[in-house]
Amino acid sequence: MVVCGAILGVAGFAVEQAHANWRPHVTRTALGWQASQPHVGIDFEPALAGDHLAWQAGPYTLVMDLSSGKVRLVGAGGSAQSVWPVAATGGDTVWAETSGGAGRDTTIYAYDFATRRRQVLLKTAADLEAPPVAAGSTAYWLSGTSSTAAVTACDISGGRRRVLAVGSDLGPFLLADDSFVVWSRQPRPSAPFAMTVLDTASGATSDLTLPDQSSGAVFDTPILANGTLAWLRIDKQSAAAAITTYDLRTLAAREIVGGPAGKLVGPGFDGATVVWAQPADGGSGDVVMGLRLSGGPAFRIAVAPGDVSSVMVSGSRVAWWVGTGPRSWIETARLPR
């Protein structure tokens, strides 16, 4: 059964709000906010979009308004294993939940920051090959199987859907921003992968192979923003890592920072600024760094008293996730001027 555009307002998930252990511990810091989940921990990389931060703790999906520090529960899955990583765009957050048992199905949700309404975009028995993503007012997902999968676009407000591509070996990467949608094709997990770039404004498609896909190279999920890709590449043979950007319009690549494998964390990227984490001087904790693509040297944003798991940036806001399990937390700050 497929459902697209069903609105679930505050009353639609009031029962979920009654759960007691979803509530985070939130404190104001000198730079912004700190949020932790003492009962369940933070399980996936958070998503940052302007003044809103979304994350998942156990089976729960939460949204924080960074202007006030108010946190809302917007979803409650059956278990921590049933929730897919959350994505966020300027006006919405998007995520998926999978039910267990014989009647297993997957539901993709969107939550509107302004109206505080949750919406069902899709309910299907098909598997997801990648977490759903969002760009502008459109959500995208990759569903099916490795032998036959489809990339679908869904207008969040109106519920209109269209299939962008069907094929085999699609995934595991699915990216979207502005008019660009990018998905990967990889026959085996360890094999080199190619990426298809679709400009939805013109309908033109092109193929892209990220550089340096040598044996032993590992790529974290690339980030697409303002027509530019950013990613972390780790070379297991040389034990070196590098964060690189690639402009889809000019085809120009740029190495942002390099370092030992296992020491660089990131990137976070919003099309204008790249952020990452690296060991602090003296080896105590990690330092969150930034670099504006428009020019200037790298700059320090904050020092985290622990191992940073991921970093995010959006406009004037930056956030980082520290630690794992119940002892993990998220901190936010504003970018230095």
mmCIF file of C-alpha atoms in Angstrom:
data_model
loop_
_atom_site.group_PDB
_atom_site.id
_atom_site.type_symbol
_atom_site.label_atom_id
_atom_site.label_comp_id
_atom_site.label_asym_id
_atom_site.label_seq_id
_atom_site.Cartn_x
_atom_site.Cartn_y
_atom_site.Cartn_z
ATOM 1 C CA MET A 1 0.000 0.000 0.000
ATOM 2 C CA VAL A 2 1.280 3.448 -0.911
ATOM 3 C CA VAL A 3 0.272 6.615 0.888
ATOM 4 C CA CYS A 4 1.613 10.042 -0.098
ATOM 5 C CA GLY A 5 0.546 13.320 1.382
ATOM 6 C CA ALA A 6 -1.343 12.085 4.450
ATOM 7 C CA ILE A 7 -1.140 14.753 7.139
ATOM 8 C CA LEU A 8 -0.554 13.786 10.735
ATOM 9 C CA GLY A 9 -0.795 16.880 12.917
ATOM 10 C CA VAL A 10 -0.115 17.249 16.609
ATOM 11 C CA ALA A 11 -3.012 14.955 17.456
ATOM 12 C CA GLY A 12 -1.666 12.338 15.040
ATOM 13 C CA PHE A 13 1.312 11.583 17.237
ATOM 14 C CA ALA A 14 0.185 12.762 20.649
ATOM 15 C CA VAL A 15 0.554 9.226 21.967
ATOM 16 C CA GLU A 16 4.237 9.250 21.055
ATOM 17 C CA GLN A 17 4.739 12.436 23.058
ATOM 18 C CA ALA A 18 3.691 10.545 26.193
ATOM 19 C CA HIS A 19 6.893 8.488 26.146
ATOM 20 C CA ALA A 20 9.029 9.728 29.033
ATOM 21 C CA ASN A 21 12.515 8.626 28.056
ATOM 22 C CA TRP A 22 12.742 10.608 24.806
ATOM 23 C CA ARG A 23 13.277 13.907 26.577
ATOM 24 C CA PRO A 24 16.837 15.203 26.180
ATOM 25 C CA HIS A 25 18.876 17.166 28.663
ATOM 26 C CA VAL A 26 19.427 20.612 27.108
ATOM 27 C CA THR A 27 21.689 23.358 28.471
ATOM 28 C CA ARG A 28 22.852 26.671 27.081
ATOM 29 C CA THR A 29 26.603 27.049 26.571
ATOM 30 C CA ALA A 30 28.845 30.008 25.880
ATOM 31 C CA LEU A 31 28.673 29.195 22.153
ATOM 32 C CA GLY A 32 25.155 27.794 21.723
ATOM 33 C CA TRP A 33 23.439 24.665 23.043
ATOM 34 C CA GLN A 34 24.346 21.229 24.350
ATOM 35 C CA ALA A 35 21.855 18.352 24.127
ATOM 36 C CA SER A 36 22.260 14.799 25.431
ATOM 37 C CA GLN A 37 20.005 11.745 25.669
ATOM 38 C CA PRO A 38 20.866 10.165 29.030
ATOM 39 C CA HIS A 39 18.410 7.258 28.663
ATOM 40 C CA VAL A 40 19.002 6.085 25.098
ATOM 41 C CA GLY A 41 21.954 7.973 23.590
ATOM 42 C CA ILE A 42 22.247 9.447 20.097
ATOM 43 C CA ASP A 43 22.423 6.802 17.389
ATOM 44 C CA PHE A 44 22.960 8.473 14.003
ATOM 45 C CA GLU A 45 24.577 11.591 12.637
ATOM 46 C CA PRO A 46 22.294 14.578 13.326
ATOM 47 C CA ALA A 47 21.071 16.881 10.559
ATOM 48 C CA LEU A 48 21.327 20.674 10.660
ATOM 49 C CA ALA A 49 19.241 23.084 8.580
ATOM 50 C CA GLY A 50 19.418 26.752 9.500
ATOM 51 C CA ASP A 51 17.907 27.247 12.944
ATOM 52 C CA HIS A 52 16.793 23.615 13.293
ATOM 53 C CA LEU A 53 18.689 20.507 14.364
ATOM 54 C CA ALA A 54 17.247 16.995 14.031
ATOM 55 C CA TRP A 55 18.562 13.750 15.487
ATOM 56 C CA GLN A 56 17.591 10.241 16.515
ATOM 57 C CA ALA A 57 17.882 8.712 19.956
ATOM 58 C CA GLY A 58 16.913 5.066 20.173
ATOM 59 C CA PRO A 59 13.578 4.789 18.315
ATOM 60 C CA TYR A 60 12.842 8.511 18.633
ATOM 61 C CA THR A 61 13.252 11.311 16.080
ATOM 62 C CA LEU A 62 13.602 14.801 17.591
ATOM 63 C CA VAL A 63 13.760 18.365 16.292
ATOM 64 C CA MET A 64 15.340 21.284 18.156
ATOM 65 C CA ASP A 65 14.660 24.960 17.486
ATOM 66 C CA LEU A 66 18.079 26.537 17.988
ATOM 67 C CA SER A 67 16.616 29.999 18.480
ATOM 68 C CA SER A 68 14.805 28.872 21.653
ATOM 69 C CA GLY A 69 16.289 25.519 22.672
ATOM 70 C CA LYS A 70 12.832 23.895 22.451
ATOM 71 C CA VAL A 71 12.918 20.193 21.494
ATOM 72 C CA ARG A 72 9.965 18.320 20.001
ATOM 73 C CA LEU A 73 9.432 14.609 19.528
ATOM 74 C CA VAL A 74 8.287 14.102 15.928
ATOM 75 C CA GLY A 75 8.562 10.312 15.550
ATOM 76 C CA ALA A 76 8.747 7.110 17.591
ATOM 77 C CA GLY A 77 9.710 3.894 15.830
ATOM 78 C CA GLY A 78 9.411 0.399 17.207
ATOM 79 C CA SER A 79 13.110 0.162 18.121
ATOM 80 C CA ALA A 80 16.443 1.840 17.514
ATOM 81 C CA GLN A 81 17.066 -0.642 14.693
ATOM 82 C CA SER A 82 13.862 0.412 12.906
ATOM 83 C CA VAL A 83 14.874 4.051 12.334
ATOM 84 C CA TRP A 84 16.833 5.371 9.344
ATOM 85 C CA PRO A 85 19.137 8.428 9.626
ATOM 86 C CA VAL A 86 17.357 11.775 9.460
ATOM 87 C CA ALA A 87 17.876 14.438 6.775
ATOM 88 C CA ALA A 88 16.936 18.115 6.887
ATOM 89 C CA THR A 89 16.298 20.940 4.472
ATOM 90 C CA GLY A 90 15.351 24.572 4.996
ATOM 91 C CA GLY A 91 11.741 23.889 5.948
ATOM 92 C CA ASP A 92 11.470 20.179 6.721
ATOM 93 C CA THR A 93 13.125 17.124 8.176
ATOM 94 C CA VAL A 94 12.718 13.716 6.508
ATOM 95 C CA TRP A 95 13.344 10.212 7.854
ATOM 96 C CA ALA A 96 12.166 6.610 7.547
ATOM 97 C CA GLU A 97 10.970 3.967 9.983
ATOM 98 C CA THR A 98 10.784 0.225 9.249
ATOM 99 C CA SER A 99 8.386 -2.056 11.082
ATOM 100 C CA GLY A 100 9.376 -5.587 12.073
ATOM 101 C CA GLY A 101 7.590 -8.913 11.894
ATOM 102 C CA ALA A 102 5.859 -10.674 9.028
ATOM 103 C CA GLY A 103 4.143 -7.492 7.858
ATOM 104 C CA ARG A 104 7.390 -5.543 7.545
ATOM 105 C CA ASP A 105 7.013 -2.229 5.757
ATOM 106 C CA THR A 106 8.773 1.113 5.558
ATOM 107 C CA THR A 107 7.216 4.525 6.169
ATOM 108 C CA ILE A 108 8.885 7.766 5.078
ATOM 109 C CA TYR A 109 7.924 10.865 7.065
ATOM 110 C CA ALA A 110 8.394 14.605 6.673
ATOM 111 C CA TYR A 111 7.990 17.150 9.469
ATOM 112 C CA ASP A 112 7.381 20.821 8.692
ATOM 113 C CA PHE A 113 9.303 23.136 11.017
ATOM 114 C CA ALA A 114 6.881 26.041 10.553
ATOM 115 C CA THR A 115 3.495 24.261 10.810
ATOM 116 C CA ARG A 116 4.710 21.503 13.170
ATOM 117 C CA ARG A 117 2.878 18.918 11.103
ATOM 118 C CA ARG A 118 4.141 15.443 10.327
ATOM 119 C CA GLN A 119 3.336 13.949 6.967
ATOM 120 C CA VAL A 120 3.502 10.420 5.550
ATOM 121 C CA LEU A 121 5.202 10.558 2.170
ATOM 122 C CA LEU A 122 5.370 6.837 1.481
ATOM 123 C CA LYS A 123 4.380 3.533 3.010
ATOM 124 C CA THR A 124 5.725 0.538 1.136
ATOM 125 C CA ALA A 125 6.862 -3.058 1.473
ATOM 126 C CA ALA A 126 9.908 -2.314 -0.676
ATOM 127 C CA ASP A 127 13.296 -1.991 1.015
ATOM 128 C CA LEU A 128 15.259 1.243 1.075
ATOM 129 C CA GLU A 129 18.720 1.158 -0.463
ATOM 130 C CA ALA A 130 19.717 4.512 1.071
ATOM 131 C CA PRO A 131 18.296 6.876 3.701
ATOM 132 C CA PRO A 132 15.840 9.433 2.251
ATOM 133 C CA VAL A 133 17.166 12.945 1.605
ATOM 134 C CA ALA A 134 15.568 16.341 1.054
ATOM 135 C CA ALA A 135 16.301 19.484 -0.946
ATOM 136 C CA GLY A 136 14.092 22.534 -0.964
ATOM 137 C CA SER A 137 10.493 21.302 -0.931
ATOM 138 C CA THR A 138 11.286 17.856 -2.372
ATOM 139 C CA ALA A 139 12.145 14.535 -0.726
ATOM 140 C CA TYR A 140 14.022 11.770 -2.525
ATOM 141 C CA TRP A 141 14.417 8.078 -1.788
ATOM 142 C CA LEU A 142 16.019 5.004 -3.320
ATOM 143 C CA SER A 143 13.872 1.903 -2.898
ATOM 144 C CA GLY A 144 13.722 -1.634 -4.249
ATOM 145 C CA THR A 145 16.519 -4.200 -4.303
ATOM 146 C CA SER A 146 20.093 -4.152 -5.534
ATOM 147 C CA SER A 147 18.923 -5.890 -8.728
ATOM 148 C CA THR A 148 16.068 -3.449 -9.434
ATOM 149 C CA ALA A 149 15.781 -0.143 -7.587
ATOM 150 C CA ALA A 150 14.228 3.246 -8.310
ATOM 151 C CA VAL A 151 15.080 6.838 -7.407
ATOM 152 C CA THR A 152 11.854 8.697 -6.592
ATOM 153 C CA ALA A 153 11.154 12.394 -6.007
ATOM 154 C CA CYS A 154 8.152 13.500 -3.920
ATOM 155 C CA ASP A 155 6.860 17.041 -3.487
ATOM 156 C CA ILE A 156 6.578 17.369 0.286
ATOM 157 C CA SER A 157 3.666 19.806 0.347
ATOM 158 C CA GLY A 158 1.566 18.358 -2.467
ATOM 159 C CA GLY A 159 2.544 14.705 -2.372
ATOM 160 C CA ARG A 160 3.193 14.434 -6.120
ATOM 161 C CA ARG A 161 5.759 11.759 -6.972
ATOM 162 C CA ARG A 162 7.802 10.881 -10.015
ATOM 163 C CA VAL A 163 10.427 8.237 -10.701
ATOM 164 C CA LEU A 164 13.749 9.712 -11.781
ATOM 165 C CA ALA A 165 15.666 6.521 -12.536
ATOM 166 C CA VAL A 166 15.309 2.738 -12.467
ATOM 167 C CA GLY A 167 18.213 0.321 -12.637
ATOM 168 C CA SER A 168 20.406 -2.271 -11.008
ATOM 169 C CA ASP A 169 23.245 -1.805 -8.515
ATOM 170 C CA LEU A 170 21.928 1.621 -7.448
ATOM 171 C CA GLY A 171 23.234 2.963 -4.149
ATOM 172 C CA PRO A 172 24.459 3.233 -1.501
ATOM 173 C CA PHE A 173 24.783 7.019 -1.995
ATOM 174 C CA LEU A 174 21.826 9.313 -2.653
ATOM 175 C CA LEU A 175 22.326 13.095 -2.533
ATOM 176 C CA ALA A 176 20.225 16.144 -3.402
ATOM 177 C CA ASP A 177 20.530 19.926 -3.265
ATOM 178 C CA ASP A 178 18.979 22.723 -5.335
ATOM 179 C CA SER A 179 18.238 21.231 -8.756
ATOM 180 C CA PHE A 180 20.875 18.488 -8.542
ATOM 181 C CA VAL A 181 20.127 14.869 -7.577
ATOM 182 C CA VAL A 182 23.032 12.407 -7.431
ATOM 183 C CA TRP A 183 23.008 8.651 -6.890
ATOM 184 C CA SER A 184 25.736 6.034 -7.062
ATOM 185 C CA ARG A 185 26.031 2.728 -8.861
ATOM 186 C CA GLN A 186 28.202 0.037 -7.290
ATOM 187 C CA PRO A 187 28.089 -3.668 -8.256
ATOM 188 C CA ARG A 188 29.809 -4.796 -5.027
ATOM 189 C CA PRO A 189 30.500 -3.033 -1.712
ATOM 190 C CA SER A 190 34.266 -3.084 -2.305
ATOM 191 C CA ALA A 191 34.121 -2.246 -6.026
ATOM 192 C CA PRO A 192 34.694 1.209 -7.558
ATOM 193 C CA PHE A 193 31.480 3.211 -7.866
ATOM 194 C CA ALA A 194 30.170 5.693 -10.415
ATOM 195 C CA MET A 195 27.747 8.531 -9.768
ATOM 196 C CA THR A 196 24.906 9.797 -11.934
ATOM 197 C CA VAL A 197 24.248 13.545 -11.725
ATOM 198 C CA LEU A 198 20.773 14.724 -12.724
ATOM 199 C CA ASP A 199 19.966 18.417 -13.121
ATOM 200 C CA THR A 200 16.204 18.431 -12.595
ATOM 201 C CA ALA A 201 15.961 21.974 -13.991
ATOM 202 C CA SER A 202 17.228 20.979 -17.437
ATOM 203 C CA GLY A 203 16.738 17.200 -17.333
ATOM 204 C CA ALA A 204 20.386 16.676 -18.287
ATOM 205 C CA THR A 205 22.298 13.756 -16.792
ATOM 206 C CA SER A 206 26.022 13.097 -16.620
ATOM 207 C CA ASP A 207 28.286 10.438 -15.177
ATOM 208 C CA LEU A 208 30.944 11.153 -12.581
ATOM 209 C CA THR A 209 33.632 8.997 -11.015
ATOM 210 C CA LEU A 210 35.168 10.371 -7.837
ATOM 211 C CA PRO A 211 38.962 10.437 -8.113
ATOM 212 C CA ASP A 212 41.416 8.103 -6.407
ATOM 213 C CA GLN A 213 39.184 5.042 -6.157
ATOM 214 C CA SER A 214 42.214 2.825 -5.774
ATOM 215 C CA SER A 215 42.287 -0.503 -4.013
ATOM 216 C CA GLY A 216 42.035 0.078 -0.290
ATOM 217 C CA ALA A 217 40.322 3.480 -0.592
ATOM 218 C CA VAL A 218 37.237 4.089 1.540
ATOM 219 C CA PHE A 219 34.808 6.944 0.906
ATOM 220 C CA ASP A 220 32.423 8.311 3.502
ATOM 221 C CA THR A 221 29.022 9.420 2.189
ATOM 222 C CA PRO A 222 29.603 12.529 0.056
ATOM 223 C CA ILE A 223 27.695 15.746 0.788
ATOM 224 C CA LEU A 224 26.123 17.804 -1.998
ATOM 225 C CA ALA A 225 25.520 21.537 -1.496
ATOM 226 C CA ASN A 226 25.332 24.463 -3.919
ATOM 227 C CA GLY A 227 26.440 22.316 -6.839
ATOM 228 C CA THR A 228 29.566 21.060 -5.077
ATOM 229 C CA LEU A 229 30.409 17.668 -3.587
ATOM 230 C CA ALA A 230 32.491 17.228 -0.433
ATOM 231 C CA TRP A 231 33.739 13.940 0.992
ATOM 232 C CA LEU A 232 36.286 12.202 3.189
ATOM 233 C CA ARG A 233 38.562 9.636 1.560
ATOM 234 C CA ILE A 234 40.678 7.219 3.579
ATOM 235 C CA ASP A 235 43.536 5.248 2.002
ATOM 236 C CA LYS A 236 44.048 2.127 4.093
ATOM 237 C CA GLN A 237 47.372 1.313 2.469
ATOM 238 C CA SER A 238 49.045 4.655 3.225
ATOM 239 C CA ALA A 239 46.972 5.339 6.374
ATOM 240 C CA ALA A 240 46.233 8.830 5.017
ATOM 241 C CA ALA A 241 42.935 10.709 4.830
ATOM 242 C CA ALA A 242 41.786 13.830 3.005
ATOM 243 C CA ILE A 243 38.669 15.980 2.723
ATOM 244 C CA THR A 244 38.065 17.088 -0.865
ATOM 245 C CA THR A 245 35.500 19.200 -2.722
ATOM 246 C CA TYR A 246 34.442 18.852 -6.373
ATOM 247 C CA ASP A 247 32.459 21.538 -8.214
ATOM 248 C CA LEU A 248 29.921 19.881 -10.519
ATOM 249 C CA ARG A 249 29.741 22.977 -12.711
ATOM 250 C CA THR A 250 33.453 23.704 -13.210
ATOM 251 C CA LEU A 251 34.699 20.125 -12.580
ATOM 252 C CA ALA A 252 37.377 21.578 -10.295
ATOM 253 C CA ALA A 253 38.618 19.485 -7.365
ATOM 254 C CA ARG A 254 40.185 20.975 -4.233
ATOM 255 C CA GLU A 255 41.773 19.286 -1.229
ATOM 256 C CA ILE A 256 40.602 21.053 1.913
ATOM 257 C CA VAL A 257 42.681 19.260 4.540
ATOM 258 C CA GLY A 258 44.722 16.091 4.875
ATOM 259 C CA GLY A 259 45.856 14.032 7.827
ATOM 260 C CA PRO A 260 46.328 10.556 9.265
ATOM 261 C CA ALA A 261 43.489 8.061 8.767
ATOM 262 C CA GLY A 262 41.225 7.907 11.772
ATOM 263 C CA LYS A 263 42.084 11.457 12.857
ATOM 264 C CA LEU A 264 39.984 13.545 10.456
ATOM 265 C CA VAL A 265 36.213 13.619 11.063
ATOM 266 C CA GLY A 266 33.756 15.101 8.600
ATOM 267 C CA PRO A 267 33.156 16.914 6.493
ATOM 268 C CA GLY A 268 30.151 19.057 7.208
ATOM 269 C CA PHE A 269 29.337 21.237 4.207
ATOM 270 C CA ASP A 270 26.643 23.730 3.194
ATOM 271 C CA GLY A 271 28.030 24.927 -0.134
ATOM 272 C CA ALA A 272 29.913 27.861 1.388
ATOM 273 C CA THR A 273 31.791 26.476 4.403
ATOM 274 C CA VAL A 274 33.510 23.150 5.061
ATOM 275 C CA VAL A 275 33.820 22.052 8.692
ATOM 276 C CA TRP A 276 35.652 19.090 10.169
ATOM 277 C CA ALA A 277 37.214 17.836 13.413
ATOM 278 C CA GLN A 278 40.802 16.891 14.141
ATOM 279 C CA PRO A 279 42.794 16.103 17.306
ATOM 280 C CA ALA A 280 43.393 19.097 19.518
ATOM 281 C CA ASP A 281 46.933 20.153 20.311
ATOM 282 C CA GLY A 282 48.217 18.019 23.157
ATOM 283 C CA GLY A 283 45.889 15.141 22.300
ATOM 284 C CA SER A 284 43.066 16.071 24.699
ATOM 285 C CA GLY A 285 39.764 16.016 22.807
ATOM 286 C CA ASP A 286 39.088 17.234 19.268
ATOM 287 C CA VAL A 287 39.016 20.696 17.747
ATOM 288 C CA VAL A 288 36.241 21.681 15.320
ATOM 289 C CA MET A 289 37.655 23.586 12.332
ATOM 290 C CA GLY A 290 36.178 25.491 9.403
ATOM 291 C CA LEU A 291 37.183 26.854 6.001
ATOM 292 C CA ARG A 292 35.183 29.184 3.751
ATOM 293 C CA LEU A 293 35.431 28.287 0.064
ATOM 294 C CA SER A 294 35.342 31.992 -0.801
ATOM 295 C CA GLY A 295 38.832 32.395 0.644
ATOM 296 C CA GLY A 296 40.865 32.815 3.783
ATOM 297 C CA PRO A 297 42.680 30.385 6.075
ATOM 298 C CA ALA A 298 41.148 27.600 8.136
ATOM 299 C CA PHE A 299 39.805 28.768 11.481
ATOM 300 C CA ARG A 300 39.052 27.197 14.861
ATOM 301 C CA ILE A 301 35.404 26.992 15.949
ATOM 302 C CA ALA A 302 35.476 25.084 19.244
ATOM 303 C CA VAL A 303 37.282 22.425 21.252
ATOM 304 C CA ALA A 304 35.300 19.323 22.225
ATOM 305 C CA PRO A 305 36.388 17.410 25.355
ATOM 306 C CA GLY A 306 35.968 14.053 23.648
ATOM 307 C CA ASP A 307 36.030 12.235 20.330
ATOM 308 C CA VAL A 308 33.854 13.981 17.722
ATOM 309 C CA SER A 309 31.761 11.542 15.666
ATOM 310 C CA SER A 310 30.438 14.000 13.066
ATOM 311 C CA VAL A 311 30.134 17.705 12.263
ATOM 312 C CA MET A 312 27.468 19.760 10.472
ATOM 313 C CA VAL A 313 27.163 23.311 9.163
ATOM 314 C CA SER A 314 24.270 25.349 7.753
ATOM 315 C CA GLY A 315 24.487 29.085 7.189
ATOM 316 C CA SER A 316 25.672 30.709 10.413
ATOM 317 C CA ARG A 317 25.184 27.553 12.510
ATOM 318 C CA VAL A 318 27.566 24.674 13.180
ATOM 319 C CA ALA A 319 27.026 21.539 15.276
ATOM 320 C CA TRP A 320 29.072 18.537 16.309
ATOM 321 C CA TRP A 321 28.222 15.134 17.794
ATOM 322 C CA VAL A 322 30.591 13.825 20.467
ATOM 323 C CA GLY A 323 30.966 10.272 21.784
ATOM 324 C CA THR A 324 28.751 7.227 21.387
ATOM 325 C CA GLY A 325 25.886 5.605 23.262
ATOM 326 C CA PRO A 326 24.176 7.110 26.322
ATOM 327 C CA ARG A 327 27.245 9.261 27.073
ATOM 328 C CA SER A 328 27.119 11.027 23.695
ATOM 329 C CA TRP A 329 25.949 14.597 23.161
ATOM 330 C CA ILE A 330 25.479 17.341 20.550
ATOM 331 C CA GLU A 331 26.828 20.879 20.772
ATOM 332 C CA THR A 332 26.029 23.886 18.604
ATOM 333 C CA ALA A 333 27.630 27.259 17.953
ATOM 334 C CA ARG A 334 27.558 30.131 15.523
ATOM 335 C CA LEU A 335 30.309 30.397 12.953
ATOM 336 C CA PRO A 336 32.883 33.083 13.680
ATOM 337 C CA ARG A 337 32.398 36.174 11.534
#
